[in-house]
Amino acid sequence: MGVQGTLEYLSDLLKSTKKKKKKQTQTVALKIRMDCEGCARKVKHVLSGVKGAKSVDVDLKQQKATVTGYVEPKKVLKAAQSTKKKVELWPYVPYTMVAHPYVSQAYDKKAPPNMVRKVADTGKVSESIVDDSYTQMFSDENPNACYIM
């Protein structure tokens, strides 16, 4: 086998070892009901204890907490729920990101400025089957049809 063959074997062996995939940095935003600075400190303390959290930012005025790091949204949400506060993922997006920002589902008076709720695309039109009774009602073959035309 020789020295060269041994070195190639060891090189191939080291290359073939499986490497762990690195998690990507994520930013998770939560809407949390906070009343005072004490609530904000408690939320920040709990969220900074989540494994992989690099930074935690709490905005009391907007009722928003943002966690940045190698975290999973489900784990962050579960940790925030352990504070016994009303918690949900941040539901708002800039109004330029929504096709129809002033439909009843998207518009929210409590939203921060220039933000609306994230809603599904309302611009899609779905086909519907016309009921046969309507087609028969205005048919030329029906003697009792509407004749206002």
Backbone as ProteinMPNN parsed JSONL, in Angstrom:
{"seq_chain_A": "MGVQGTLEYLSDLLKSTKKKKKKQTQTVALKIRMDCEGCARKVKHVLSGVKGAKSVDVDLKQQKATVTGYVEPKKVLKAAQSTKKKVELWPYVPYTMVAHPYVSQAYDKKAPPNMVRKVADTGKVSESIVDDSYTQMFSDENPNACYIM", "coords_chain_A": {"N_chain_A": [[0.83, -1.181, 0.0], [1.895, 1.289, 0.732], [3.258, 4.556, 1.529], [2.027, 6.71, 0.216], [-0.47, 5.632, -0.5], [-1.534, 5.18, 2.025], [-1.776, 7.762, 3.04], [-3.698, 8.816, 1.275], [-5.859, 7.173, 1.911], [-6.35, 7.886, 4.604], [-6.978, 10.59, 4.213], [-9.333, 10.436, 2.66], [-10.935, 9.176, 4.537], [-11.192, 11.117, 6.551], [-12.551, 13.106, 5.138], [-14.995, 11.921, 4.652], [-16.351, 11.864, 7.04], [-19.298, 12.737, 8.687], [-20.542, 15.972, 8.759], [-22.07, 18.251, 10.954], [-24.984, 20.045, 10.091], [-25.08, 23.503, 10.015], [-27.179, 25.591, 11.861], [-29.304, 28.162, 10.653], [-29.235, 31.667, 11.189], [-31.998, 33.135, 12.678], [-34.757, 35.405, 12.915], [-37.177, 35.92, 15.213], [-40.26, 37.243, 15.772], [-42.522, 38.318, 18.239], [-45.807, 38.973, 19.477], [-46.597, 40.199, 22.475], [-48.512, 40.541, 25.351], [-47.863, 43.093, 27.437], [-47.701, 44.968, 30.396], [-46.132, 46.656, 32.004], [-42.799, 47.843, 32.932], [-41.71, 45.837, 34.468], [-42.946, 43.525, 33.498], [-41.835, 43.516, 30.956], [-39.118, 43.13, 31.542], [-39.267, 40.569, 32.665], [-40.15, 39.034, 30.468], [-37.991, 39.443, 28.71], [-35.934, 38.235, 30.154], [-36.783, 35.542, 30.223], [-36.886, 34.909, 27.474], [-34.244, 35.311, 26.732], [-33.084, 33.115, 27.817], [-33.574, 31.037, 26.103], [-32.274, 28.397, 24.216], [-29.669, 29.099, 22.027], [-30.335, 31.708, 21.509], [-29.219, 34.84, 20.573], [-29.624, 37.619, 20.753], [-32.055, 39.621, 22.422], [-34.771, 41.694, 22.019], [-36.985, 43.94, 23.391], [-39.935, 45.688, 22.955], [-41.878, 47.745, 24.594], [-43.874, 49.601, 24.018], [-44.948, 48.866, 21.5], [-45.713, 46.333, 22.161], [-44.053, 44.166, 21.526], [-41.695, 41.56, 21.056], [-38.495, 40.622, 20.036], [-36.474, 38.031, 18.972], [-33.267, 37.068, 18.156], [-31.093, 34.825, 16.594], [-29.771, 31.467, 16.67], [-32.332, 29.955, 16.67], [-35.477, 28.22, 17.067], [-38.742, 28.959, 15.919], [-40.961, 27.728, 17.208], [-39.969, 26.89, 19.683], [-39.279, 29.314, 20.854], [-41.776, 30.535, 21.002], [-43.048, 28.776, 22.775], [-41.498, 29.159, 25.078], [-42.088, 31.819, 25.612], [-44.786, 31.61, 26.183], [-44.638, 30.434, 28.635], [-44.507, 32.464, 30.436], [-47.015, 33.11, 31.16], [-48.435, 35.024, 29.795], [-50.411, 36.647, 27.245], [-49.66, 35.492, 24.106], [-48.555, 35.614, 20.728], [-47.369, 34.892, 17.389], [-45.771, 37.528, 15.593], [-48.131, 39.367, 13.961], [-48.137, 41.337, 11.997], [-47.323, 43.035, 8.926], [-45.552, 45.191, 6.618], [-47.673, 47.552, 4.942], [-47.279, 47.685, 2.242], [-46.669, 45.176, 1.43], [-48.94, 43.704, 1.165], [-51.591, 42.799, -0.985], [-54.201, 43.964, -0.975], [-54.517, 46.176, 1.265], [-56.55, 47.332, 2.828], [-58.752, 45.735, 3.248], [-61.258, 44.095, 5.219], [-60.142, 42.006, 6.781], [-57.419, 42.558, 6.903], [-57.007, 45.189, 7.798], [-56.288, 46.819, 10.795], [-56.916, 48.559, 13.68], [-55.24, 48.684, 15.861], [-52.741, 48.196, 14.929], [-49.232, 48.875, 14.391], [-47.869, 51.983, 13.004], [-48.106, 52.223, 9.442], [-48.423, 49.493, 9.071], [-50.12, 46.375, 8.55], [-52.315, 43.569, 9.164], [-51.111, 40.307, 8.388], [-52.481, 38.672, 5.726], [-53.986, 36.118, 3.716], [-53.583, 35.991, 0.154], [-55.952, 37.934, -1.302], [-56.688, 38.446, -3.823], [-57.16, 36.364, -5.533], [-59.308, 34.622, -7.725], [-61.836, 32.344, -7.549], [-63.282, 29.712, -9.374], [-66.751, 29.142, -9.719], [-69.496, 26.93, -9.707], [-72.326, 27.489, -11.529], [-75.559, 27.537, -10.312], [-78.063, 25.279, -11.4], [-80.715, 26.013, -11.203], [-80.815, 28.773, -11.54], [-80.019, 29.087, -14.193], [-82.122, 27.866, -15.498], [-84.194, 29.524, -14.773], [-83.941, 31.858, -16.271], [-84.099, 30.973, -18.842], [-84.774, 30.593, -22.385], [-86.416, 28.568, -23.083], [-88.108, 28.125, -21.027], [-91.382, 28.73, -20.2], [-92.355, 30.266, -18.096], [-90.368, 32.019, -17.507], [-88.432, 34.928, -16.697], [-89.466, 37.811, -18.313], [-88.678, 40.39, -18.683], [-86.694, 41.361, -20.127]], "CA_chain_A": [[0.0, 0.0, 0.0], [2.843, 2.381, 0.694], [2.986, 5.787, 2.274], [1.071, 7.513, -0.547], [-1.792, 5.007, -0.374], [-2.0, 5.375, 3.396], [-2.198, 9.156, 3.167], [-4.96, 8.972, 0.545], [-6.892, 6.495, 2.69], [-6.672, 8.724, 5.758], [-7.613, 11.805, 3.704], [-10.709, 10.082, 2.299], [-11.64, 8.851, 5.775], [-11.515, 12.376, 7.217], [-13.545, 13.823, 4.326], [-16.286, 11.242, 4.669], [-17.059, 12.018, 8.315], [-20.458, 13.611, 8.519], [-20.487, 17.23, 9.482], [-23.393, 18.74, 11.327], [-25.432, 21.224, 9.376], [-25.212, 24.652, 10.892], [-28.48, 26.244, 11.819], [-29.238, 29.524, 10.154], [-29.706, 32.696, 12.101], [-33.384, 33.511, 12.436], [-35.337, 36.441, 13.742], [-38.545, 35.561, 15.569], [-40.954, 38.37, 16.398], [-43.715, 37.895, 18.976], [-46.666, 39.99, 20.068], [-46.807, 39.765, 23.857], [-49.23, 41.518, 26.175], [-47.032, 43.544, 28.554], [-48.299, 46.152, 31.007], [-45.184, 47.536, 32.68], [-41.392, 47.519, 32.746], [-41.459, 44.551, 35.12], [-43.35, 42.483, 32.537], [-40.851, 43.522, 29.87], [-37.897, 42.484, 32.071], [-39.54, 39.137, 32.823], [-40.179, 38.448, 29.126], [-36.629, 39.469, 28.185], [-35.166, 37.226, 30.89], [-37.2, 34.201, 29.785], [-36.515, 34.699, 26.078], [-32.787, 35.215, 26.605], [-32.713, 31.783, 28.263], [-33.813, 30.05, 25.044], [-31.015, 27.91, 23.671], [-29.333, 29.635, 20.718], [-30.71, 33.119, 21.392], [-28.067, 35.745, 20.627], [-30.07, 38.913, 21.274], [-33.486, 39.754, 22.685], [-35.159, 43.089, 22.03], [-38.372, 44.059, 23.835], [-40.513, 47.012, 22.752], [-43.076, 47.785, 25.425], [-44.897, 50.421, 23.378], [-45.588, 48.087, 20.437], [-46.029, 45.002, 22.69], [-43.32, 43.29, 20.619], [-40.411, 41.011, 21.475], [-37.78, 40.071, 18.897], [-35.368, 37.154, 19.359], [-32.387, 36.798, 17.034], [-30.078, 33.819, 16.889], [-29.98, 30.13, 16.117], [-33.492, 29.507, 17.435], [-36.645, 27.74, 16.335], [-39.903, 29.75, 16.336], [-41.835, 26.992, 18.134], [-39.363, 26.9, 21.021], [-39.381, 30.68, 21.364], [-43.187, 30.736, 21.351], [-43.33, 27.993, 23.979], [-40.847, 29.829, 26.202], [-42.846, 33.046, 25.9], [-46.054, 31.214, 26.802], [-44.391, 30.052, 30.026], [-44.646, 33.661, 31.274], [-48.454, 33.233, 31.433], [-48.938, 36.207, 29.111], [-51.025, 36.369, 25.945], [-48.556, 35.505, 23.154], [-48.764, 35.104, 19.377], [-46.34, 35.334, 16.474], [-46.031, 38.896, 15.143], [-49.058, 39.215, 12.839], [-48.16, 42.499, 11.122], [-46.343, 43.229, 7.861], [-45.754, 46.51, 6.005], [-48.862, 47.53, 4.094], [-46.877, 47.534, 0.84], [-46.496, 43.752, 1.154], [-50.255, 43.089, 1.033], [-52.231, 43.248, -2.217], [-55.318, 44.839, -0.633], [-54.28, 46.382, 2.7], [-57.658, 47.888, 3.59], [-59.881, 44.819, 3.38], [-61.608, 43.979, 6.635], [-59.285, 41.073, 7.505], [-56.065, 43.08, 7.023], [-56.951, 46.464, 8.504], [-56.359, 46.683, 12.243], [-56.693, 49.863, 14.3], [-54.183, 48.569, 16.857], [-51.472, 47.915, 14.267], [-48.276, 49.982, 14.367], [-47.987, 52.788, 11.787], [-47.721, 51.634, 8.152], [-48.459, 48.028, 9.159], [-51.431, 45.724, 8.523], [-52.228, 42.139, 9.453], [-50.765, 39.443, 7.264], [-53.623, 37.866, 5.293], [-53.766, 35.383, 2.475], [-53.834, 36.802, -1.029], [-57.396, 38.011, -1.547], [-56.906, 38.764, -5.229], [-57.437, 35.158, -6.299], [-60.705, 34.39, -8.046], [-62.082, 30.915, -7.702], [-64.43, 29.433, -10.226], [-67.883, 28.532, -9.031], [-70.467, 26.313, -10.596], [-73.599, 28.208, -11.484], [-76.658, 26.648, -9.969], [-78.946, 25.027, -12.535], [-82.006, 26.688, -11.068], [-80.694, 30.117, -12.099], [-79.992, 29.017, -15.652], [-83.47, 27.53, -15.944], [-85.08, 30.644, -14.485], [-83.855, 32.842, -17.339], [-83.963, 30.249, -20.095], [-85.786, 30.878, -23.413], [-87.289, 27.406, -23.196], [-89.034, 28.135, -19.881], [-92.472, 29.686, -20.488], [-92.559, 31.133, -16.936], [-89.131, 32.743, -17.252], [-88.537, 36.382, -16.604], [-89.548, 38.372, -19.655], [-88.468, 41.828, -18.57], [-85.591, 41.715, -21.018]], "C_chain_A": [[0.875, 1.245, 0.0], [2.368, 3.605, 1.457], [1.925, 6.622, 1.553], [-0.343, 6.956, -0.416], [-2.386, 5.207, 1.009], [-2.501, 6.8, 3.596], [-3.532, 9.406, 2.445], [-6.116, 8.347, 1.316], [-7.327, 7.345, 3.884], [-7.384, 10.015, 5.33], [-9.069, 11.536, 3.345], [-11.541, 9.793, 3.541], [-12.067, 10.131, 6.506], [-12.578, 13.172, 6.45], [-14.934, 13.22, 4.47], [-17.022, 11.365, 5.996], [-18.165, 13.046, 8.14], [-20.297, 14.855, 9.383], [-21.915, 17.667, 9.797], [-23.727, 19.965, 10.492], [-25.591, 22.362, 10.374], [-26.608, 25.238, 10.75], [-28.291, 27.658, 11.32], [-29.766, 30.485, 11.196], [-31.124, 33.093, 11.704], [-33.771, 34.655, 13.355], [-36.802, 36.087, 13.959], [-39.156, 36.745, 16.31], [-42.247, 37.871, 17.019], [-44.497, 39.116, 19.434], [-47.036, 39.472, 21.452], [-47.492, 40.89, 24.618], [-48.381, 41.851, 27.396], [-47.609, 44.855, 29.081], [-47.275, 47.142, 31.542], [-43.752, 47.098, 32.373], [-41.027, 46.179, 33.386], [-41.82, 43.39, 34.205], [-42.311, 42.374, 31.419], [-39.552, 42.851, 30.32], [-38.084, 40.98, 32.185], [-39.511, 38.433, 31.466], [-38.767, 38.384, 28.544], [-35.768, 38.401, 28.852], [-35.499, 35.816, 30.406], [-36.731, 33.93, 28.364], [-34.999, 34.63, 25.886], [-32.278, 33.859, 27.077], [-32.951, 30.698, 27.23], [-32.479, 29.678, 24.412], [-30.806, 28.46, 22.258], [-29.686, 31.103, 20.54], [-29.476, 33.997, 21.555], [-28.472, 37.104, 21.189], [-31.584, 38.91, 21.415], [-33.792, 41.242, 22.79], [-36.644, 43.161, 22.379], [-38.814, 45.506, 23.652], [-41.854, 47.053, 23.466], [-44.207, 48.542, 24.746], [-45.66, 49.642, 22.303], [-46.034, 46.707, 20.905], [-45.328, 43.926, 21.854], [-42.01, 42.841, 21.247], [-39.768, 40.34, 20.266], [-36.579, 39.286, 19.399], [-34.569, 36.848, 18.099], [-31.339, 35.789, 17.462], [-30.393, 32.512, 16.199], [-31.119, 29.47, 16.889], [-34.571, 28.986, 16.497], [-37.861, 28.508, 16.838], [-40.811, 29.038, 17.339], [-41.287, 27.025, 19.561], [-39.451, 28.282, 21.658], [-40.813, 30.964, 21.808], [-43.547, 29.996, 22.627], [-42.705, 28.636, 25.217], [-41.606, 31.091, 26.595], [-44.179, 32.721, 26.567], [-45.863, 30.8, 28.251], [-44.463, 31.251, 30.976], [-46.099, 33.92, 31.659], [-49.045, 34.513, 30.846], [-49.559, 35.781, 27.788], [-49.957, 36.562, 24.87], [-49.026, 34.982, 21.803], [-47.599, 35.573, 18.517], [-46.734, 36.704, 15.926], [-46.89, 38.865, 13.881], [-48.985, 40.332, 11.8], [-47.026, 42.494, 10.104], [-46.54, 44.642, 7.309], [-46.902, 46.477, 5.0], [-48.511, 47.425, 2.613], [-46.716, 46.067, 0.45], [-47.82, 43.025, 0.925], [-50.937, 43.667, -0.199], [-53.351, 44.248, -1.942], [-55.254, 45.121, 0.87], [-55.487, 46.872, 3.492], [-58.908, 47.011, 3.552], [-60.091, 44.562, 4.868], [-60.699, 43.033, 7.413], [-57.907, 41.675, 7.771], [-56.008, 44.334, 7.88], [-57.171, 46.247, 9.989], [-56.012, 48.026, 12.866], [-55.509, 49.835, 15.269], [-52.806, 48.324, 16.24], [-50.542, 49.117, 14.353], [-48.407, 50.768, 13.064], [-47.418, 52.077, 10.564], [-47.678, 50.112, 8.171], [-49.909, 47.563, 9.105], [-51.228, 44.255, 8.859], [-51.878, 41.363, 8.195], [-51.98, 38.569, 6.944], [-53.247, 37.149, 4.006], [-54.125, 36.287, 1.304], [-55.319, 36.772, -1.367], [-57.705, 38.268, -3.007], [-57.242, 37.544, -6.071], [-58.933, 34.993, -6.509], [-60.88, 32.893, -8.233], [-63.333, 30.72, -8.553], [-65.524, 28.788, -9.398], [-68.839, 27.981, -10.066], [-71.794, 27.038, -10.424], [-74.713, 27.196, -11.233], [-77.613, 26.503, -11.153], [-80.271, 25.771, -12.43], [-81.954, 28.112, -11.635], [-80.689, 30.083, -13.62], [-81.36, 28.674, -16.203], [-84.426, 28.706, -15.776], [-85.088, 31.653, -15.631], [-83.694, 32.196, -18.709], [-85.077, 30.636, -21.067], [-86.794, 29.745, -23.525], [-88.317, 27.361, -22.072], [-90.128, 29.162, -20.133], [-92.716, 30.646, -19.319], [-91.331, 31.949, -16.601], [-89.386, 34.236, -17.207], [-88.506, 36.966, -18.005], [-89.427, 39.906, -19.612], [-87.368, 42.273, -19.525], [-86.105, 42.399, -22.183]], "O_chain_A": [[0.564, 2.191, -0.723], [1.243, 3.669, 1.952], [1.03, 7.178, 2.191], [-1.3, 7.711, -0.242], [-3.596, 5.384, 1.153], [-3.526, 7.021, 4.241], [-4.39, 10.126, 2.956], [-7.211, 8.905, 1.374], [-8.52, 7.505, 4.142], [-8.295, 10.475, 6.018], [-9.947, 12.327, 3.692], [-12.724, 10.13, 3.589], [-13.183, 10.21, 7.019], [-13.412, 13.839, 7.062], [-15.934, 13.935, 4.416], [-18.197, 11.008, 6.08], [-17.972, 14.091, 7.519], [-19.964, 14.784, 10.566], [-22.834, 17.471, 9.003], [-22.872, 20.809, 10.223], [-26.17, 22.189, 11.447], [-27.139, 25.359, 9.646], [-27.248, 28.275, 11.537], [-30.644, 30.143, 11.988], [-31.404, 33.353, 10.534], [-33.192, 34.845, 14.425], [-37.571, 35.969, 13.005], [-38.64, 37.189, 17.336], [-42.981, 37.097, 16.406], [-43.92, 40.16, 19.741], [-47.7, 38.444, 21.588], [-47.089, 42.05, 24.53], [-48.193, 41.015, 28.279], [-47.961, 45.744, 28.305], [-47.524, 48.347, 31.536], [-43.522, 46.122, 31.658], [-40.142, 45.473, 32.902], [-41.1, 42.395, 34.138], [-41.955, 41.275, 30.993], [-38.953, 42.089, 29.561], [-37.188, 40.206, 31.849], [-38.917, 37.363, 31.331], [-38.39, 37.375, 27.947], [-34.965, 37.742, 28.191], [-34.604, 34.995, 30.205], [-36.232, 32.843, 28.074], [-34.524, 33.958, 24.97], [-31.146, 33.489, 26.766], [-32.571, 29.548, 27.45], [-31.658, 30.545, 24.113], [-31.67, 28.303, 21.394], [-29.361, 31.687, 19.506], [-28.772, 33.907, 22.56], [-27.753, 37.678, 22.006], [-32.297, 38.28, 20.633], [-33.153, 41.964, 23.556], [-37.467, 42.513, 21.732], [-38.158, 46.433, 24.128], [-42.837, 46.474, 23.005], [-45.372, 48.169, 24.881], [-46.883, 49.749, 22.21], [-46.665, 45.976, 20.143], [-45.926, 42.905, 21.515], [-41.307, 43.626, 21.883], [-40.421, 39.577, 19.555], [-35.762, 39.806, 20.159], [-35.13, 36.419, 17.091], [-30.769, 35.884, 18.549], [-31.187, 32.462, 15.258], [-30.898, 28.54, 17.665], [-34.575, 29.273, 15.3], [-38.012, 28.699, 18.045], [-41.371, 29.68, 18.227], [-42.042, 27.168, 20.523], [-39.671, 28.402, 22.863], [-41.037, 31.561, 22.862], [-44.27, 30.526, 23.47], [-43.319, 28.655, 26.284], [-41.748, 31.392, 27.78], [-44.648, 33.475, 27.42], [-46.82, 30.81, 29.025], [-44.479, 31.07, 32.194], [-46.382, 34.855, 32.409], [-50.046, 35.024, 31.348], [-49.274, 34.7, 27.273], [-49.409, 37.655, 24.727], [-49.8, 34.027, 21.733], [-46.915, 36.537, 18.865], [-47.923, 37.0, 15.811], [-46.436, 38.39, 12.84], [-49.71, 40.279, 10.806], [-45.924, 42.017, 10.376], [-47.6, 45.234, 7.517], [-47.08, 45.488, 4.289], [-49.381, 47.101, 1.805], [-46.635, 45.75, -0.736], [-47.825, 41.857, 0.535], [-50.877, 44.873, -0.44], [-53.436, 45.276, -2.614], [-55.859, 44.399, 1.663], [-55.457, 46.834, 4.722], [-60.01, 47.5, 3.8], [-59.191, 44.791, 5.676], [-60.499, 43.241, 8.609], [-57.28, 41.334, 8.774], [-55.044, 44.522, 8.622], [-58.119, 45.576, 10.396], [-54.938, 48.572, 12.612], [-54.851, 50.855, 15.471], [-51.811, 48.253, 16.961], [-51.006, 50.257, 14.384], [-49.0, 50.268, 12.108], [-46.383, 51.414, 10.64], [-46.969, 49.504, 7.369], [-50.813, 48.265, 9.556], [-50.103, 43.756, 8.841], [-52.292, 41.713, 7.09], [-52.449, 37.815, 7.796], [-52.31, 37.535, 3.308], [-54.889, 37.24, 1.459], [-55.875, 35.719, -1.679], [-58.874, 38.303, -3.392], [-57.584, 37.698, -7.243], [-59.727, 35.197, -5.591], [-60.146, 32.261, -8.993], [-64.303, 31.472, -8.453], [-65.259, 27.993, -8.496], [-68.963, 28.516, -11.168], [-72.308, 27.176, -9.315], [-74.781, 26.144, -11.868], [-77.932, 27.484, -11.826], [-80.878, 26.117, -13.443], [-82.955, 28.601, -12.158], [-81.283, 30.946, -14.265], [-81.724, 29.15, -17.278], [-85.365, 28.861, -16.557], [-86.128, 32.24, -15.93], [-83.194, 32.832, -19.637], [-86.185, 30.968, -20.647], [-87.907, 29.948, -24.012], [-89.299, 26.624, -22.165], [-89.835, 30.35, -20.267], [-93.237, 31.74, -19.533], [-91.253, 32.521, -15.514], [-90.433, 34.723, -17.633], [-87.617, 36.649, -18.795], [-90.023, 40.608, -20.429], [-87.153, 43.472, -19.698], [-85.335, 42.784, -23.062]]}, "name": "protein", "num_of_chains": 1, "seq": "MGVQGTLEYLSDLLKSTKKKKKKQTQTVALKIRMDCEGCARKVKHVLSGVKGAKSVDVDLKQQKATVTGYVEPKKVLKAAQSTKKKVELWPYVPYTMVAHPYVSQAYDKKAPPNMVRKVADTGKVSESIVDDSYTQMFSDENPNACYIM"}
